[in-house]
Amino acid sequence: MKKILILLTGGRPQGNTAQLAAAFAEGARQAGHQVETLSLLQKEVKGCLGCNACRYGKGCVIRDSFALVAEKILAADLVVFASPLYFWTVSSRMKALIERFYSLAQEDPAPPLGRYEKYPVKDCALLMTAADDLFWTFEQAVSYYRFALIRYIGFRDRGMLLAGGCGDTSGPPQIASTGHLERARRFGETVCPAES
């Protein structure tokens, strides 16, 4: 059994992204994993100020919900980033959260792959929704995920589910009329391979 934390952003509590994350969580629970979904609609996490207080043993100076979120990230085996596509990348709430990972870094005298610090080792996955479903719709978001979370922070990628064609952004969520929810359930069931 793995501890899975889903970090959910987006503007609608019952929107496409929330439904996608719920389907993933259902599949992961069916596979025997412990799953918690944390909505950043309910927890405020502001962007990094770049003050470097965290580099001098003072901890993060911003008073918001990040300490709670960080505690849950550190306790998880797999962190799932669930975001709608906003202006061709992850939502600003998600980006603010990822920026704050800066305060989780520790010194590393021999950093791998050109990094100059080390981060907790975690598995991660990406869930995204969008109205568009063009060949380039998720290109920028995937690039950011791979560069920031996989290459630099060093999380281990367990895959992505990029759910395009979920309906006009001014109308009701339409993800239920696509095959994305079933794909999300299957992804949740298989995201963590069985331990031998």
PDB file of C-alpha atoms in Angstrom:
ATOM      1  CA  MET A   1       0.000   0.000   0.000  1.00  0.00           C
ATOM      2  CA  LYS A   2       1.219   3.468  -0.927  1.00  0.00           C
ATOM      3  CA  LYS A   3       0.251   6.825   0.517  1.00  0.00           C
ATOM      4  CA  ILE A   4      -0.990   8.971  -2.368  1.00  0.00           C
ATOM      5  CA  LEU A   5      -1.565  12.698  -2.067  1.00  0.00           C
ATOM      6  CA  ILE A   6      -3.555  14.440  -4.810  1.00  0.00           C
ATOM      7  CA  LEU A   7      -2.971  18.199  -4.932  1.00  0.00           C
ATOM      8  CA  LEU A   8      -5.996  19.640  -6.693  1.00  0.00           C
ATOM      9  CA  THR A   9      -6.263  23.104  -8.242  1.00  0.00           C
ATOM     10  CA  GLY A  10      -8.872  24.674 -10.446  1.00  0.00           C
ATOM     11  CA  GLY A  11     -11.723  27.086 -10.211  1.00  0.00           C
ATOM     12  CA  ARG A  12     -14.732  24.762  -9.807  1.00  0.00           C
ATOM     13  CA  PRO A  13     -15.205  22.364  -6.895  1.00  0.00           C
ATOM     14  CA  GLN A  14     -17.121  19.874  -9.106  1.00  0.00           C
ATOM     15  CA  GLY A  15     -15.371  20.793 -12.345  1.00  0.00           C
ATOM     16  CA  ASN A  16     -13.566  18.653 -14.886  1.00  0.00           C
ATOM     17  CA  THR A  17     -10.302  18.509 -12.934  1.00  0.00           C
ATOM     18  CA  ALA A  18     -12.042  17.609  -9.661  1.00  0.00           C
ATOM     19  CA  GLN A  19     -13.910  14.801 -11.422  1.00  0.00           C
ATOM     20  CA  LEU A  20     -10.707  13.532 -13.057  1.00  0.00           C
ATOM     21  CA  ALA A  21      -8.898  13.527  -9.697  1.00  0.00           C
ATOM     22  CA  ALA A  22     -11.829  11.733  -8.028  1.00  0.00           C
ATOM     23  CA  ALA A  23     -11.798   9.003 -10.681  1.00  0.00           C
ATOM     24  CA  PHE A  24      -8.041   8.552 -10.254  1.00  0.00           C
ATOM     25  CA  ALA A  25      -8.494   8.374  -6.461  1.00  0.00           C
ATOM     26  CA  GLU A  26     -11.230   5.753  -6.866  1.00  0.00           C
ATOM     27  CA  GLY A  27      -8.936   3.557  -8.944  1.00  0.00           C
ATOM     28  CA  ALA A  28      -6.038   3.954  -6.520  1.00  0.00           C
ATOM     29  CA  ARG A  29      -8.248   3.050  -3.552  1.00  0.00           C
ATOM     30  CA  GLN A  30      -9.518  -0.020  -5.414  1.00  0.00           C
ATOM     31  CA  ALA A  31      -5.870  -1.050  -5.827  1.00  0.00           C
ATOM     32  CA  GLY A  32      -5.442  -0.850  -2.050  1.00  0.00           C
ATOM     33  CA  HIS A  33      -3.704   2.490  -1.683  1.00  0.00           C
ATOM     34  CA  GLN A  34      -4.399   5.186   0.890  1.00  0.00           C
ATOM     35  CA  VAL A  35      -5.467   8.344  -0.962  1.00  0.00           C
ATOM     36  CA  GLU A  36      -5.961  11.908   0.254  1.00  0.00           C
ATOM     37  CA  THR A  37      -7.091  14.774  -1.965  1.00  0.00           C
ATOM     38  CA  LEU A  38      -6.119  18.263  -0.855  1.00  0.00           C
ATOM     39  CA  SER A  39      -7.856  21.100  -2.694  1.00  0.00           C
ATOM     40  CA  LEU A  40      -5.925  24.327  -3.032  1.00  0.00           C
ATOM     41  CA  LEU A  41      -9.288  26.054  -3.392  1.00  0.00           C
ATOM     42  CA  GLN A  42      -9.628  25.507   0.353  1.00  0.00           C
ATOM     43  CA  LYS A  43      -5.982  26.051   1.364  1.00  0.00           C
ATOM     44  CA  GLU A  44      -4.208  29.253   0.401  1.00  0.00           C
ATOM     45  CA  VAL A  45      -0.625  28.831  -0.801  1.00  0.00           C
ATOM     46  CA  LYS A  46       1.044  32.027  -1.967  1.00  0.00           C
ATOM     47  CA  GLY A  47       3.972  32.255  -4.368  1.00  0.00           C
ATOM     48  CA  CYS A  48       7.588  32.308  -3.180  1.00  0.00           C
ATOM     49  CA  LEU A  49       8.988  35.747  -2.285  1.00  0.00           C
ATOM     50  CA  GLY A  50      12.584  34.779  -3.011  1.00  0.00           C
ATOM     51  CA  CYS A  51      13.675  36.185   0.362  1.00  0.00           C
ATOM     52  CA  ASN A  52      15.921  33.165   1.122  1.00  0.00           C
ATOM     53  CA  ALA A  53      14.925  33.067   4.802  1.00  0.00           C
ATOM     54  CA  CYS A  54      14.466  29.306   4.415  1.00  0.00           C
ATOM     55  CA  ARG A  55      18.132  29.033   3.404  1.00  0.00           C
ATOM     56  CA  TYR A  56      19.245  30.455   6.747  1.00  0.00           C
ATOM     57  CA  GLY A  57      17.311  28.139   9.038  1.00  0.00           C
ATOM     58  CA  LYS A  58      14.385  30.488   9.599  1.00  0.00           C
ATOM     59  CA  GLY A  59      11.763  28.496   7.734  1.00  0.00           C
ATOM     60  CA  CYS A  60       9.388  30.061   5.269  1.00  0.00           C
ATOM     61  CA  VAL A  61       8.265  33.545   6.361  1.00  0.00           C
ATOM     62  CA  ILE A  62       4.962  33.402   4.465  1.00  0.00           C
ATOM     63  CA  ARG A  63       2.030  32.669   6.745  1.00  0.00           C
ATOM     64  CA  ASP A  64      -0.366  30.526   4.769  1.00  0.00           C
ATOM     65  CA  SER A  65      -1.237  26.838   4.388  1.00  0.00           C
ATOM     66  CA  PHE A  66       2.046  25.705   2.847  1.00  0.00           C
ATOM     67  CA  ALA A  67       3.440  24.189   6.068  1.00  0.00           C
ATOM     68  CA  LEU A  68       0.404  21.895   6.272  1.00  0.00           C
ATOM     69  CA  VAL A  69       0.662  20.994   2.584  1.00  0.00           C
ATOM     70  CA  ALA A  70       4.424  20.374   2.888  1.00  0.00           C
ATOM     71  CA  GLU A  71       3.868  18.033   5.821  1.00  0.00           C
ATOM     72  CA  LYS A  72       1.470  15.979   3.709  1.00  0.00           C
ATOM     73  CA  ILE A  73       3.866  16.002   0.718  1.00  0.00           C
ATOM     74  CA  LEU A  74       6.715  14.733   2.893  1.00  0.00           C
ATOM     75  CA  ALA A  75       4.525  11.922   4.267  1.00  0.00           C
ATOM     76  CA  ALA A  76       3.346  10.768   0.818  1.00  0.00           C
ATOM     77  CA  ASP A  77       4.914   8.154  -1.422  1.00  0.00           C
ATOM     78  CA  LEU A  78       3.264   9.558  -4.556  1.00  0.00           C
ATOM     79  CA  VAL A  79       2.252  13.181  -5.161  1.00  0.00           C
ATOM     80  CA  VAL A  80      -0.301  13.736  -7.921  1.00  0.00           C
ATOM     81  CA  PHE A  81      -0.530  17.223  -9.402  1.00  0.00           C
ATOM     82  CA  ALA A  82      -4.067  17.845 -10.725  1.00  0.00           C
ATOM     83  CA  SER A  83      -4.640  21.094 -12.590  1.00  0.00           C
ATOM     84  CA  PRO A  84      -6.764  22.537 -15.349  1.00  0.00           C
ATOM     85  CA  LEU A  85      -4.926  24.093 -18.242  1.00  0.00           C
ATOM     86  CA  TYR A  86      -4.777  27.858 -17.653  1.00  0.00           C
ATOM     87  CA  PHE A  87      -3.149  29.934 -20.382  1.00  0.00           C
ATOM     88  CA  TRP A  88      -1.330  26.867 -21.740  1.00  0.00           C
ATOM     89  CA  THR A  89       0.260  25.711 -18.480  1.00  0.00           C
ATOM     90  CA  VAL A  90      -0.627  24.616 -14.954  1.00  0.00           C
ATOM     91  CA  SER A  91      -2.820  26.939 -12.906  1.00  0.00           C
ATOM     92  CA  SER A  92      -1.275  29.798 -10.937  1.00  0.00           C
ATOM     93  CA  ARG A  93      -2.261  28.040  -7.700  1.00  0.00           C
ATOM     94  CA  MET A  94      -0.282  24.973  -8.761  1.00  0.00           C
ATOM     95  CA  LYS A  95       2.693  27.011  -9.880  1.00  0.00           C
ATOM     96  CA  ALA A  96       2.736  28.927  -6.582  1.00  0.00           C
ATOM     97  CA  LEU A  97       2.777  25.619  -4.710  1.00  0.00           C
ATOM     98  CA  ILE A  98       5.641  24.248  -6.799  1.00  0.00           C
ATOM     99  CA  GLU A  99       7.632  27.471  -6.299  1.00  0.00           C
ATOM    100  CA  ARG A 100       7.379  26.973  -2.561  1.00  0.00           C
ATOM    101  CA  PHE A 101       9.175  23.616  -2.848  1.00  0.00           C
ATOM    102  CA  TYR A 102      12.259  25.871  -2.700  1.00  0.00           C
ATOM    103  CA  SER A 103      11.879  25.855   1.083  1.00  0.00           C
ATOM    104  CA  LEU A 104      12.040  22.024   1.144  1.00  0.00           C
ATOM    105  CA  ALA A 105      15.509  21.911  -0.426  1.00  0.00           C
ATOM    106  CA  GLN A 106      18.531  20.784   1.549  1.00  0.00           C
ATOM    107  CA  GLU A 107      22.218  21.282   0.912  1.00  0.00           C
ATOM    108  CA  ASP A 108      23.872  18.607  -1.175  1.00  0.00           C
ATOM    109  CA  PRO A 109      27.676  18.535  -1.450  1.00  0.00           C
ATOM    110  CA  ALA A 110      27.497  16.286  -4.535  1.00  0.00           C
ATOM    111  CA  PRO A 111      24.245  17.166  -6.306  1.00  0.00           C
ATOM    112  CA  PRO A 112      23.212  14.942  -9.216  1.00  0.00           C
ATOM    113  CA  LEU A 113      22.500  16.122 -12.745  1.00  0.00           C
ATOM    114  CA  GLY A 114      23.762  19.663 -12.201  1.00  0.00           C
ATOM    115  CA  ARG A 115      21.407  20.473  -9.333  1.00  0.00           C
ATOM    116  CA  TYR A 116      22.832  22.434  -6.437  1.00  0.00           C
ATOM    117  CA  GLU A 117      20.505  21.089  -3.760  1.00  0.00           C
ATOM    118  CA  LYS A 118      18.492  17.992  -2.945  1.00  0.00           C
ATOM    119  CA  TYR A 119      14.797  17.460  -2.457  1.00  0.00           C
ATOM    120  CA  PRO A 120      12.796  14.638  -0.888  1.00  0.00           C
ATOM    121  CA  VAL A 121      12.563  11.626  -3.183  1.00  0.00           C
ATOM    122  CA  LYS A 122       8.956  11.100  -4.263  1.00  0.00           C
ATOM    123  CA  ASP A 123       7.026   9.559  -7.114  1.00  0.00           C
ATOM    124  CA  CYS A 124       4.720  11.932  -8.963  1.00  0.00           C
ATOM    125  CA  ALA A 125       2.045  12.037 -11.636  1.00  0.00           C
ATOM    126  CA  LEU A 126       0.218  14.732 -13.573  1.00  0.00           C
ATOM    127  CA  LEU A 127      -3.530  14.990 -14.204  1.00  0.00           C
ATOM    128  CA  MET A 128      -4.742  17.833 -16.425  1.00  0.00           C
ATOM    129  CA  THR A 129      -7.942  18.900 -18.138  1.00  0.00           C
ATOM    130  CA  ALA A 130      -8.573  21.359 -20.955  1.00  0.00           C
ATOM    131  CA  ALA A 131     -11.307  22.528 -23.275  1.00  0.00           C
ATOM    132  CA  ASP A 132      -8.996  22.258 -26.289  1.00  0.00           C
ATOM    133  CA  ASP A 133      -7.683  18.970 -27.621  1.00  0.00           C
ATOM    134  CA  LEU A 134      -5.074  19.978 -30.165  1.00  0.00           C
ATOM    135  CA  PHE A 135      -1.742  18.235 -30.658  1.00  0.00           C
ATOM    136  CA  TRP A 136       0.005  21.086 -28.828  1.00  0.00           C
ATOM    137  CA  THR A 137      -2.608  21.826 -26.142  1.00  0.00           C
ATOM    138  CA  PHE A 138      -0.585  20.465 -23.205  1.00  0.00           C
ATOM    139  CA  GLU A 139       2.903  21.035 -24.599  1.00  0.00           C
ATOM    140  CA  GLN A 140       3.889  23.910 -22.295  1.00  0.00           C
ATOM    141  CA  ALA A 141       2.358  22.319 -19.181  1.00  0.00           C
ATOM    142  CA  VAL A 142       4.108  18.994 -19.804  1.00  0.00           C
ATOM    143  CA  SER A 143       7.386  20.821 -20.395  1.00  0.00           C
ATOM    144  CA  TYR A 144       7.054  22.647 -17.064  1.00  0.00           C
ATOM    145  CA  TYR A 145       6.160  19.424 -15.209  1.00  0.00           C
ATOM    146  CA  ARG A 146       9.119  17.555 -16.697  1.00  0.00           C
ATOM    147  CA  PHE A 147      11.592  20.371 -16.207  1.00  0.00           C
ATOM    148  CA  ALA A 148      10.648  21.590 -12.711  1.00  0.00           C
ATOM    149  CA  LEU A 149       9.449  18.427 -10.985  1.00  0.00           C
ATOM    150  CA  ILE A 150      11.280  15.611 -12.759  1.00  0.00           C
ATOM    151  CA  ARG A 151      14.575  17.054 -13.963  1.00  0.00           C
ATOM    152  CA  TYR A 152      15.280  19.630 -11.298  1.00  0.00           C
ATOM    153  CA  ILE A 153      13.505  18.539  -8.118  1.00  0.00           C
ATOM    154  CA  GLY A 154      14.152  14.907  -9.013  1.00  0.00           C
ATOM    155  CA  PHE A 155      10.726  13.363  -8.479  1.00  0.00           C
ATOM    156  CA  ARG A 156      10.174  10.060 -10.299  1.00  0.00           C
ATOM    157  CA  ASP A 157       7.541  10.340 -13.015  1.00  0.00           C
ATOM    158  CA  ARG A 158       4.778   7.726 -12.854  1.00  0.00           C
ATOM    159  CA  GLY A 159       2.898   9.138 -15.823  1.00  0.00           C
ATOM    160  CA  MET A 160       0.409  11.702 -17.029  1.00  0.00           C
ATOM    161  CA  LEU A 161      -3.227  11.806 -18.023  1.00  0.00           C
ATOM    162  CA  LEU A 162      -3.896  14.784 -20.281  1.00  0.00           C
ATOM    163  CA  ALA A 163      -7.656  15.107 -20.695  1.00  0.00           C
ATOM    164  CA  GLY A 164      -8.453  17.458 -23.555  1.00  0.00           C
ATOM    165  CA  GLY A 165     -11.846  18.143 -25.109  1.00  0.00           C
ATOM    166  CA  CYS A 166     -13.692  18.561 -21.794  1.00  0.00           C
ATOM    167  CA  GLY A 167     -16.119  21.225 -23.004  1.00  0.00           C
ATOM    168  CA  ASP A 168     -16.248  24.965 -23.326  1.00  0.00           C
ATOM    169  CA  THR A 169     -14.879  26.801 -20.309  1.00  0.00           C
ATOM    170  CA  SER A 170     -18.019  28.919 -19.992  1.00  0.00           C
ATOM    171  CA  GLY A 171     -20.344  25.923 -19.850  1.00  0.00           C
ATOM    172  CA  PRO A 172     -20.854  23.042 -17.432  1.00  0.00           C
ATOM    173  CA  PRO A 173     -18.150  20.369 -17.071  1.00  0.00           C
ATOM    174  CA  GLN A 174     -18.400  17.774 -19.839  1.00  0.00           C
ATOM    175  CA  ILE A 175     -15.651  15.341 -18.887  1.00  0.00           C
ATOM    176  CA  ALA A 176     -18.264  12.670 -18.114  1.00  0.00           C
ATOM    177  CA  SER A 177     -19.117  12.482 -21.833  1.00  0.00           C
ATOM    178  CA  THR A 178     -15.496  11.579 -22.691  1.00  0.00           C
ATOM    179  CA  GLY A 179     -13.537   8.441 -21.876  1.00  0.00           C
ATOM    180  CA  HIS A 180     -11.193  10.339 -19.558  1.00  0.00           C
ATOM    181  CA  LEU A 181     -12.798   9.330 -16.267  1.00  0.00           C
ATOM    182  CA  GLU A 182     -12.427   5.617 -17.007  1.00  0.00           C
ATOM    183  CA  ARG A 183      -8.830   6.211 -18.115  1.00  0.00           C
ATOM    184  CA  ALA A 184      -8.218   8.043 -14.830  1.00  0.00           C
ATOM    185  CA  ARG A 185      -9.628   5.124 -12.836  1.00  0.00           C
ATOM    186  CA  ARG A 186      -7.349   2.695 -14.660  1.00  0.00           C
ATOM    187  CA  PHE A 187      -4.383   5.049 -14.182  1.00  0.00           C
ATOM    188  CA  GLY A 188      -5.107   5.152 -10.440  1.00  0.00           C
ATOM    189  CA  GLU A 189      -5.236   1.358 -10.302  1.00  0.00           C
ATOM    190  CA  THR A 190      -1.869   0.943 -12.037  1.00  0.00           C
ATOM    191  CA  VAL A 191       0.136   4.046 -11.072  1.00  0.00           C
ATOM    192  CA  CYS A 192       2.026   2.222  -8.304  1.00  0.00           C
ATOM    193  CA  PRO A 193       3.309  -1.162  -9.422  1.00  0.00           C
ATOM    194  CA  ALA A 194       2.689  -4.055  -7.067  1.00  0.00           C
ATOM    195  CA  GLU A 195       5.585  -4.689  -4.712  1.00  0.00           C
ATOM    196  CA  SER A 196       7.314  -8.010  -5.182  1.00  0.00           C
TER     197      SER A 196
END
